[in-house]
XYZ file of C-alpha atoms in Angstrom:
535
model
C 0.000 0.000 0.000
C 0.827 3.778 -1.034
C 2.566 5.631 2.266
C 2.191 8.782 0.236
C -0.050 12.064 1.008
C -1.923 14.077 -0.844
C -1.942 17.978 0.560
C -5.513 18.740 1.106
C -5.033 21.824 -0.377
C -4.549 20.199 -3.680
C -7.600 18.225 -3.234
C -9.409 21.030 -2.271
C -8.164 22.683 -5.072
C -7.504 25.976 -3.019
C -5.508 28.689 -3.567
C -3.474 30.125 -0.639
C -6.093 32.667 0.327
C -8.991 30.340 -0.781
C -11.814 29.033 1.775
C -14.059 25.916 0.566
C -17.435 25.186 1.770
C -18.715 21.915 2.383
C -22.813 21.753 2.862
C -23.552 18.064 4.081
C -21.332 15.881 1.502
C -21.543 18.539 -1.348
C -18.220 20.571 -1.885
C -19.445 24.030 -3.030
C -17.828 25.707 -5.899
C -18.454 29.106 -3.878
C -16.505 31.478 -2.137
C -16.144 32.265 1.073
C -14.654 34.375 4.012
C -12.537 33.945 7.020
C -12.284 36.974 8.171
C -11.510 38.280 11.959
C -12.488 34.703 13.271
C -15.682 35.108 11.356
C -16.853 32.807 8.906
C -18.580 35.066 5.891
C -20.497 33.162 3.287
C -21.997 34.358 -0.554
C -25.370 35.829 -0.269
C -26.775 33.762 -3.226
C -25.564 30.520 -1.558
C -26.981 31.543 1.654
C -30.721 32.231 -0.464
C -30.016 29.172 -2.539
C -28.710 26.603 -0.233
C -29.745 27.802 3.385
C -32.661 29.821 4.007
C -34.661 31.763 1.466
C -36.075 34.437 3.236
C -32.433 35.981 3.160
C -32.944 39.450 0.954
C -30.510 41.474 -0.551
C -31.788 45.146 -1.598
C -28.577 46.275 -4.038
C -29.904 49.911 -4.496
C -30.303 50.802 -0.872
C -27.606 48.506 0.689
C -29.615 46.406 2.747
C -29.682 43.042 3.907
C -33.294 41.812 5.290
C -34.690 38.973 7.004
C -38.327 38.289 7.412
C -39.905 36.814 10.400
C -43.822 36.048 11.011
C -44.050 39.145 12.715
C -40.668 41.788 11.276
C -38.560 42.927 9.268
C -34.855 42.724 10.594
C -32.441 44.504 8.563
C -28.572 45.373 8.586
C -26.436 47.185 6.130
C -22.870 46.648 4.891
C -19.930 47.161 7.750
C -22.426 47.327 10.830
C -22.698 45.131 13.872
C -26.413 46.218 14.446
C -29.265 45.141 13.149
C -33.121 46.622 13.480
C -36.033 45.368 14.632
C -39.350 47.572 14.306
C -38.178 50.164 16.545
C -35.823 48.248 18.324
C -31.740 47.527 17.503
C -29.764 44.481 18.527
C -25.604 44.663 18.557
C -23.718 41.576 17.700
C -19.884 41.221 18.145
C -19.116 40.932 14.868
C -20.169 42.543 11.395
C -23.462 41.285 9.879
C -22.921 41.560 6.474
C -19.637 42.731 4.089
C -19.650 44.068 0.226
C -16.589 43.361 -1.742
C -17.157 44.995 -5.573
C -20.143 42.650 -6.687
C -20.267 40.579 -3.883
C -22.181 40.165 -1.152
C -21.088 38.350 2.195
C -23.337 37.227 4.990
C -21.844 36.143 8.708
C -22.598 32.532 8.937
C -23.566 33.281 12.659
C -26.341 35.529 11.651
C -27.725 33.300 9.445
C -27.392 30.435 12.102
C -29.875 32.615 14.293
C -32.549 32.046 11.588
C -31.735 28.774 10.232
C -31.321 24.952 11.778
C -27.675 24.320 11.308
C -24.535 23.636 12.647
C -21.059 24.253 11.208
C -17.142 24.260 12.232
C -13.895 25.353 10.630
C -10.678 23.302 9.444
C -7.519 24.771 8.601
C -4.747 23.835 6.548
C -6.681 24.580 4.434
C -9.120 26.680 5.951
C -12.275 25.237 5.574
C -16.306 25.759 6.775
C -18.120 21.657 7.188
C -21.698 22.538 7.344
C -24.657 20.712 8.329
C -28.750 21.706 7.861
C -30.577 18.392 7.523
C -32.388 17.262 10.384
C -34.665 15.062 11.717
C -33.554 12.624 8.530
C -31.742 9.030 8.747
C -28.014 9.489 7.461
C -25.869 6.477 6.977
C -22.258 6.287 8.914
C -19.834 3.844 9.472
C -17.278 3.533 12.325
C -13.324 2.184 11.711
C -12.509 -0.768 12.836
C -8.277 0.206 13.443
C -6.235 2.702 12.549
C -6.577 3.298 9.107
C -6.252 5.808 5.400
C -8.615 7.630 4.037
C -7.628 7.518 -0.056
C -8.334 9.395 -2.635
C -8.918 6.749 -5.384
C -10.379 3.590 -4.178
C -6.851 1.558 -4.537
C -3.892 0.787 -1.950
C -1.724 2.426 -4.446
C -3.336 6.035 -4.270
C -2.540 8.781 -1.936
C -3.793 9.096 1.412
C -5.703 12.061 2.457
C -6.133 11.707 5.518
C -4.959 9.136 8.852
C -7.601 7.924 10.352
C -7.595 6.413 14.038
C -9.803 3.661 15.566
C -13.695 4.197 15.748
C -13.093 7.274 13.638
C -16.705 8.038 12.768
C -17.430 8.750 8.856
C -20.722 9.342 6.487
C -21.061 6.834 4.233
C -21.527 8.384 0.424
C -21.448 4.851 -1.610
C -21.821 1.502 0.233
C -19.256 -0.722 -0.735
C -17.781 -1.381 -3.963
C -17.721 -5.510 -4.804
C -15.136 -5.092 -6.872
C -12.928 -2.976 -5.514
C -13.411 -3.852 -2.049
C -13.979 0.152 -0.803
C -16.835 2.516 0.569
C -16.609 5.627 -0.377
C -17.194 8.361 2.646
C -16.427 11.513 4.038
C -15.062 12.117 7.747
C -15.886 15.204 10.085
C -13.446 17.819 8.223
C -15.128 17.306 4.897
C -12.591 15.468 3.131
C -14.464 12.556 1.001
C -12.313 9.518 0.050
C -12.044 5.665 0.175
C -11.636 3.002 2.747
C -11.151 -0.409 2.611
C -14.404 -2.688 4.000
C -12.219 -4.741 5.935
C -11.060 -1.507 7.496
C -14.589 -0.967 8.571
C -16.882 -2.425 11.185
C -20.771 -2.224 10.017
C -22.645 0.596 8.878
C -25.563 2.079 10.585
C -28.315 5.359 10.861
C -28.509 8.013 12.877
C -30.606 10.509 13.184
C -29.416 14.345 13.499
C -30.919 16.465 15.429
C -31.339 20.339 16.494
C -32.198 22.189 18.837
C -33.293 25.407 16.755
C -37.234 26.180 16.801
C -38.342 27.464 13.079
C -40.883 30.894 13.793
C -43.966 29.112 12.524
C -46.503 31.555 9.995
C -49.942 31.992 10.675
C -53.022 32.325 8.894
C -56.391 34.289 8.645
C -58.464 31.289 7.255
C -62.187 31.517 7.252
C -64.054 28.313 8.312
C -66.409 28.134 5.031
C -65.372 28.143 1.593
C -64.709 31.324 -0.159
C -67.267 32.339 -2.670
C -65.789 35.569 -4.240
C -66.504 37.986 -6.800
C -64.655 40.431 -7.955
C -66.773 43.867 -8.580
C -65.261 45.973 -11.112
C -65.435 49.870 -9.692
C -63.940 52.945 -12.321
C -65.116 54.988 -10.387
C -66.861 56.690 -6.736
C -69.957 56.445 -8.551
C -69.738 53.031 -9.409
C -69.664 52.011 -5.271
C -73.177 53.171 -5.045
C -74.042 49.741 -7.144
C -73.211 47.381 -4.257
C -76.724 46.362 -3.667
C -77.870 45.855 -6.647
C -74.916 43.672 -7.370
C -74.999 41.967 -4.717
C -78.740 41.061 -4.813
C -78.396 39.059 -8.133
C -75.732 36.620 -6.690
C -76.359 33.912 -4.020
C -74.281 32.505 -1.211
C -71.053 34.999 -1.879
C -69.233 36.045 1.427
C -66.081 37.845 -0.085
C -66.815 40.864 -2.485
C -63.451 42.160 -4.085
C -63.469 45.784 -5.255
C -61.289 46.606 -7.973
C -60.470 49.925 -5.559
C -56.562 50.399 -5.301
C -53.694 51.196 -7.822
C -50.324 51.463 -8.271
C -50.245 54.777 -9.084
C -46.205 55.727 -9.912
C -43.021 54.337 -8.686
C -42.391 55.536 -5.751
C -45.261 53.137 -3.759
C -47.644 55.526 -4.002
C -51.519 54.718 -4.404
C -54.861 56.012 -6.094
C -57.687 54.986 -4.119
C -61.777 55.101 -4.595
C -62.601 53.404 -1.096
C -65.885 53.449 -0.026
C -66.824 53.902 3.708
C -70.533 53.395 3.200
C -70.060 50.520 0.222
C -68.244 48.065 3.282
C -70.712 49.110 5.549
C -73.334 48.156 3.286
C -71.273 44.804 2.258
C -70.767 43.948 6.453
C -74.832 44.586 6.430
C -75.412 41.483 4.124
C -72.945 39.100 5.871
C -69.835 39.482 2.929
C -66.516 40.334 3.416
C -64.551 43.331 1.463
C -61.226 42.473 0.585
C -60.256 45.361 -1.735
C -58.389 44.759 -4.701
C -54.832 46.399 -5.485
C -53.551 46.144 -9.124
C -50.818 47.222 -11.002
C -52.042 48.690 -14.343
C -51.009 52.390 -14.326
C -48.861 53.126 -17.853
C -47.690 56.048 -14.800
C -45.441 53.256 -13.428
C -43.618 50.143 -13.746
C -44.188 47.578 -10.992
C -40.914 46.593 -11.047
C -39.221 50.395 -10.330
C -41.611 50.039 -6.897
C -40.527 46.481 -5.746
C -36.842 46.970 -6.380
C -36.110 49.471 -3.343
C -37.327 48.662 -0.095
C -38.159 52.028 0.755
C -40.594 51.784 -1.973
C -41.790 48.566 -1.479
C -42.747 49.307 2.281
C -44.102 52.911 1.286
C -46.997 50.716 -0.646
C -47.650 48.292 2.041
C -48.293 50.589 4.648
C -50.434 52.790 1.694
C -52.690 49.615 1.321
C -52.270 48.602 4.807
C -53.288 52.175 5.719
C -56.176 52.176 3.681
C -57.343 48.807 4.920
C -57.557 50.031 8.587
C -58.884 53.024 7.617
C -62.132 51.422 5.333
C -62.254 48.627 7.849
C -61.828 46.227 4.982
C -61.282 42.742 5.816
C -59.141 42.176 3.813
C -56.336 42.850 0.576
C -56.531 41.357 -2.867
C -53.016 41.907 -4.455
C -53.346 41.736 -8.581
C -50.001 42.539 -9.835
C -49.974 40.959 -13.378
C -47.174 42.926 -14.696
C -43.755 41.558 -12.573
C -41.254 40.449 -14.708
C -38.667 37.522 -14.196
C -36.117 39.783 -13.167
C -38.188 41.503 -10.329
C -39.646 37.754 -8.549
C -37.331 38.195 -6.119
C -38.669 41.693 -4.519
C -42.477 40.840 -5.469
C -42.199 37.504 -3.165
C -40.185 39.619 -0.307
C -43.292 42.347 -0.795
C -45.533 39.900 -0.282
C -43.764 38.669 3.537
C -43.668 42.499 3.873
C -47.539 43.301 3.346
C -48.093 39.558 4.804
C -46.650 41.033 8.169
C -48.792 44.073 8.510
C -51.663 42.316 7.374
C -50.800 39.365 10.440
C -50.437 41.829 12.713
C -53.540 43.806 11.915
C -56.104 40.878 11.222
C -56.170 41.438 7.380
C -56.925 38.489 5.127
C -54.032 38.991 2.603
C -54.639 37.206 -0.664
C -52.616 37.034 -4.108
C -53.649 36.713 -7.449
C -51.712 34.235 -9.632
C -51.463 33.460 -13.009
C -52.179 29.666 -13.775
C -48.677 28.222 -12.666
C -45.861 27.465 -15.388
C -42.654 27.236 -15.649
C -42.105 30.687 -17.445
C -44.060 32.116 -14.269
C -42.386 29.996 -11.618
C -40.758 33.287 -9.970
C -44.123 34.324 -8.528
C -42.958 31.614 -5.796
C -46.492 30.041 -4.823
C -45.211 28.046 -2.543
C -43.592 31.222 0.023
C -47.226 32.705 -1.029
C -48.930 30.101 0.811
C -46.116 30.573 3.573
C -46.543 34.030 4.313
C -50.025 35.094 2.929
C -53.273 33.758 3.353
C -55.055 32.868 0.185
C -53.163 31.971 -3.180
C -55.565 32.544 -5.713
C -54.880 31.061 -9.123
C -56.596 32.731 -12.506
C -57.875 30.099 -14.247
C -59.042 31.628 -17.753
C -57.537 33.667 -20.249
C -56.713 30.368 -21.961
C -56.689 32.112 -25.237
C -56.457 36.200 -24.672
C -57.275 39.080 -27.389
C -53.453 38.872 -28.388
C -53.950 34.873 -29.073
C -52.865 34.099 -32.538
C -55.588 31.755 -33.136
C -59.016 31.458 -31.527
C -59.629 29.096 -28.487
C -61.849 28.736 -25.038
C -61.190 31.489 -22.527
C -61.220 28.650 -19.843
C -61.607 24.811 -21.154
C -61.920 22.113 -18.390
C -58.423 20.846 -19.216
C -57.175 24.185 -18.275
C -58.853 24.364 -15.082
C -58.188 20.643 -14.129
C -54.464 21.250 -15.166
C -54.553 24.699 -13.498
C -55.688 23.645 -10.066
C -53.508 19.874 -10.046
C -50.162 22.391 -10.614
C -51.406 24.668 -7.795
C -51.727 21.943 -5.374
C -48.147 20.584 -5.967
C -47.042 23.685 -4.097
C -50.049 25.238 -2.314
C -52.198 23.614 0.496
C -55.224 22.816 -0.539
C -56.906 25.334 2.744
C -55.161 27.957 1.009
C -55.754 27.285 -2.736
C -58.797 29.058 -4.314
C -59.591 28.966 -7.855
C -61.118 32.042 -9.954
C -63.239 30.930 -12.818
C -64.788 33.201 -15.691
C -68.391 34.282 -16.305
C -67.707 35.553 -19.704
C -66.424 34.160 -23.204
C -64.762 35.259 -26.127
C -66.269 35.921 -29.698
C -63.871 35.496 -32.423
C -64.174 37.315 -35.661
C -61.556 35.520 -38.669
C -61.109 36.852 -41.866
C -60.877 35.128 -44.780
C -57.443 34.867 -46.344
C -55.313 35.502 -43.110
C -52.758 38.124 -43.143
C -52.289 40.889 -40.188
C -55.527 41.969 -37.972
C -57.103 38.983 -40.091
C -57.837 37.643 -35.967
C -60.005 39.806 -33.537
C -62.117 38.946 -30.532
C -64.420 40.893 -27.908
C -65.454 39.771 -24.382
C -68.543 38.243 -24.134
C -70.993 38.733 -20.685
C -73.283 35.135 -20.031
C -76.497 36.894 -21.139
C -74.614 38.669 -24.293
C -72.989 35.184 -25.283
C -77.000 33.722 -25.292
C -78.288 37.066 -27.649
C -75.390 36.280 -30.068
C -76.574 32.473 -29.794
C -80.250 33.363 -30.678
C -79.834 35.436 -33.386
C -78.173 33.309 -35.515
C -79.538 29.955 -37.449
C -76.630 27.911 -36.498
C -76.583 25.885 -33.078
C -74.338 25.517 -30.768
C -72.362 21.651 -30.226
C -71.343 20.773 -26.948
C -67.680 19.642 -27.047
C -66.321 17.351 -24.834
C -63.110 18.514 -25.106
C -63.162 21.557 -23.924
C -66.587 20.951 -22.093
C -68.170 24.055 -23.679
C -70.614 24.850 -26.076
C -69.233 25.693 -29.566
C -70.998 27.874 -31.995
C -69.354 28.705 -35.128
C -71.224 30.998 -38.005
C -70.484 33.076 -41.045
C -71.490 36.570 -42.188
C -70.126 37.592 -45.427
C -66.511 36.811 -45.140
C -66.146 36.550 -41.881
C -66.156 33.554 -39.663
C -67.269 33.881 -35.796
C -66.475 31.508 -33.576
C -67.419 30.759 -29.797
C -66.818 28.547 -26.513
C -69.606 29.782 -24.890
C -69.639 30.074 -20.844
C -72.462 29.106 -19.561
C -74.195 26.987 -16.568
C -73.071 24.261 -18.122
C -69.767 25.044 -18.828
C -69.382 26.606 -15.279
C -70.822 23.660 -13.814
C -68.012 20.993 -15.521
C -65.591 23.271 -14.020
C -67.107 23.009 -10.804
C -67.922 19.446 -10.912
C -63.476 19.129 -11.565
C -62.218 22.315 -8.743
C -65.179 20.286 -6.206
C -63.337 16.986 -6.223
C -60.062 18.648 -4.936
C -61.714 20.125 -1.366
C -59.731 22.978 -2.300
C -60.254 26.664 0.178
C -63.162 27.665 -2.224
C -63.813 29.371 -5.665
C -63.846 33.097 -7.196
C -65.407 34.756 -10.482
C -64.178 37.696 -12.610
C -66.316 39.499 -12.507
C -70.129 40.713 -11.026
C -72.515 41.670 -13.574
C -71.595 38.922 -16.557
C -72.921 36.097 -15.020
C -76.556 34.665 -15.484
C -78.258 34.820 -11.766
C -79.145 31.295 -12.059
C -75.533 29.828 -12.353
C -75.434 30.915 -8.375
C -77.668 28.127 -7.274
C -75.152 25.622 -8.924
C -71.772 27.060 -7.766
C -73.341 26.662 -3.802
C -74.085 23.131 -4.339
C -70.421 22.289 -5.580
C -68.921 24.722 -3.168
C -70.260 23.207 -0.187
């Protein structure tokens, strides 16, 4: 057998100044920090790797963490960090900037997160551990023995190891060459000979850290909401009559706040006497907040946290005020790039909401891949109700014509949403309207146009032609299709039948409850149906 030793540092593959991380039995290609006795670690690997909630705000220098109940934050070079009104000192710096990056004292993130960690030198080196509470196979030496860094007698040694020396087991053992493969306590992952070894076995790690645990403003029944489209002051005075052509709704969502420029700022047309009225007739007022200004660009306001909290308190303000029960947030618009602040607005409204007893609900579209970064799953963490749009299937911009919501769409819509959302917290919004498509002959540009379609309207356009209307399975709508002159109209008509298919599929998932876009385009008698499925 080989008497010769590799230098860690070449296994590592470390520079002189270099500091590896090792996260369970994964060597991380990331840097890190050793600096005044202080182990710093890369921001991203911290959000990636450790605990998400970690939030880095590059235009105003701040590093947050959200709780169930605050906001901490710290900035670059201090050894404070802030609590509501309230500071805390540490003996060390929180968080350090060098150029591009961003470093984060693994101590401070060990006060928010289960794990446990040491150092090794020569080479300097940070063994970290965060799984808990799972089985983890080890194995125990059986004499003094090598650690190698190929599994043959002839390769270098990496380490000496000494009788009962405990190790993780990473591959059982090798038949044919007669090795495990495992790591021991420094991080260093090699081979051992089997006969070096005495049997394996599981353990179970544990912790003593307590996780802050969210909670949530859940109301015992299901949700039966509509949203109630209001352009203006005038338009609140319509509650009643709005309200007395539906049937078993108990959450009423007016369409009453806006982004209104990029600084968090807000246009409101709140109604004291419309959520008096609402409260009068047993329903709920959770007022809607979208972002659909061409004054602004949601994006600009979620970036800086300054901005970000400015519209929180704005809604949050205007909630207390109104004595709404709750706040709808609609923001449609957030790009890719800007996930990352929408999902830490969300803990930041989610806390002033908590803290104030305001439902706090978010509007989603159906979930994708493309729209993954809406983060459904920290939604249902730190919000009450995840609310998923399940229509729109084919829009006005659609390049050919289709259903606004087929049952495929919905049944795929709400099975996706349950992957990540619970199902007390999952509610899914149906339509009450359609889509009439107009195609001209030939093709070619604007050959494709289409207008919304109310219940009753979709039923006029259906009697005053000759053609009928074919119920397709597929889609489980009716389909009418007609010409005039050289124009083909097609449409997947919503209807009770329609609506009740969809019910029939969200029903069978015992999800929170249902909602409908929006009051006023449904047929009165389609609200005798959606209370029997949404029992």
């Amino acid at each position: 057998p080989s008497k010769e030793h590799m230098k860690l540092a070449e296994y590592f593959k470390m520079g002189k100044n270099d500091v590896r991380v090792i996260l369970e039995d994964e060597i991380l290609e990331v840097d890190a920090l050793y600096q005044d006795r202080q182990v710093y670690l890369d921001f991203e690997m911290v959000k990636e790797k450790l605990n998400s909630r970690f939030y880095w705000d590059k235009n105003e220098n701040l590093l947050l963490y959200s709780t169930p109940t605050a906001v901490i934050s710290a900035e670059p070079g201090s050894m404070v960090c802030y609590q509501n009104n309230s500071k805390s000192n540490k003996d060390y710096e929180i968080v350090r900037v060098d150029g591009e990056k961003v470093y984060v004292a693994l101590d401070y993130v060990k006060e928010h997160t289960a794990l446990e960690y040491k150092v090794y030198n020569e080479p300097t080196r940070i063994v970290i551990n965060n799984v808990f509470g799972e089985e983890t196979d080890y194995i125990k030496t059986d004499s003094d023995c090598a650690l190698r860094y190929q599994p043959d007698i002839k390769s270098d040694i990496l380490v000496d190891l000494k009788e009962n020396a405990k190790l993780r087991v990473i591959e059982k053992e090798n038949k044919d060459t007669g090795f495990y493969k495992v790591m021991d306590k420094s991080g260093v992952t090699g081979y051992v000979r089997s006969k070096d070894l005495n049997q394996a076995y599981q353990e179970v790690k544990k912790t003593d850290f307590k996780e802050e645990k969210y909670s949530h403003i859940l109301k015992d029944e299901k949700i039966n909401l509509i949203w109630h489209q209001v352009m203006n002051q005038t338009a609140n005075s319509g509650l009643l009559t709005v309200l007395s052509g539906t049937k078993g709704v108990n959450v009423i969502c007016p369409t009453w706040f806006a982004t209104s420029d990029n600084e968090g700022n807000i246009d409101s047309i709140a109604s004291d006497t419309y959520v008096s009225q609402a409260h009068r007739e047993g329903v709920e007022v959770w007022g809607l907040c979208n972002d659909f200004s061409p004054n602004m660009k949601i994006g600009k306001v979620l970036e800086k946290t300054s901005r970000r909290q400015k519209l929180a308190k704005n809604l949050v303000a205007e909630a207390i005020r109104y004595s709404l029960d709750g706040i709808n947030i609609d923001f449609e618009n957030v790009k890719k790039e800007s996930g990352e602040d929408f999902i830490q607005f969300i803990r930041e409204i989610g806390i002033m909401c908590r803290n104030n007893g305001i439902v706090l609900s978010v509007d989603n579209y159906p979930l994708r891949d493309y729209n993954e970064y809406y983060n459904r799953r920290e939604q249902a963490n730190v919000a009450d109700y995840v609310i998923t749009m399940a229509y729109d299937e084919y829009y006005a911009g659609s390049e050919e014509a289709g259903p606004v919501s087929s049952i495929s769409y919905v049944k795929d819509s709400t099975e996706k949403i349950l992957e990540q959302v619970p199902k007390k917290q999952a509610v899914i919004a149906l339509p009450f309207y359609s889509r009439l498509w107009k195609e001209k002959a030939g093709g070619g540009e604007d050959s494709l146009s289409s207008e919304a379609c109310s219940m009753p309207y979709a039923q006029e356009i259906l009697q005053n032609t000759n053609e009928k209307a074919v119920w397709d399975d597929k889609t489980g709508m009716n389909y009418l299709e007609y010409k005039e002159g050289k124009i083909v109209h097609k449409i997947w008509i919503e209807d009770i039948n329609s609506l009740k298919v969809k019910m029939e599929e969200v029903s069978k998932h015992k999800i929170a409850g249902v909602a409908f876009w929006k009051a006023g385009l449904e047929e009165s008698s389609v609200w005798d149906m959606v209370q029997k499925y949404n029992k």
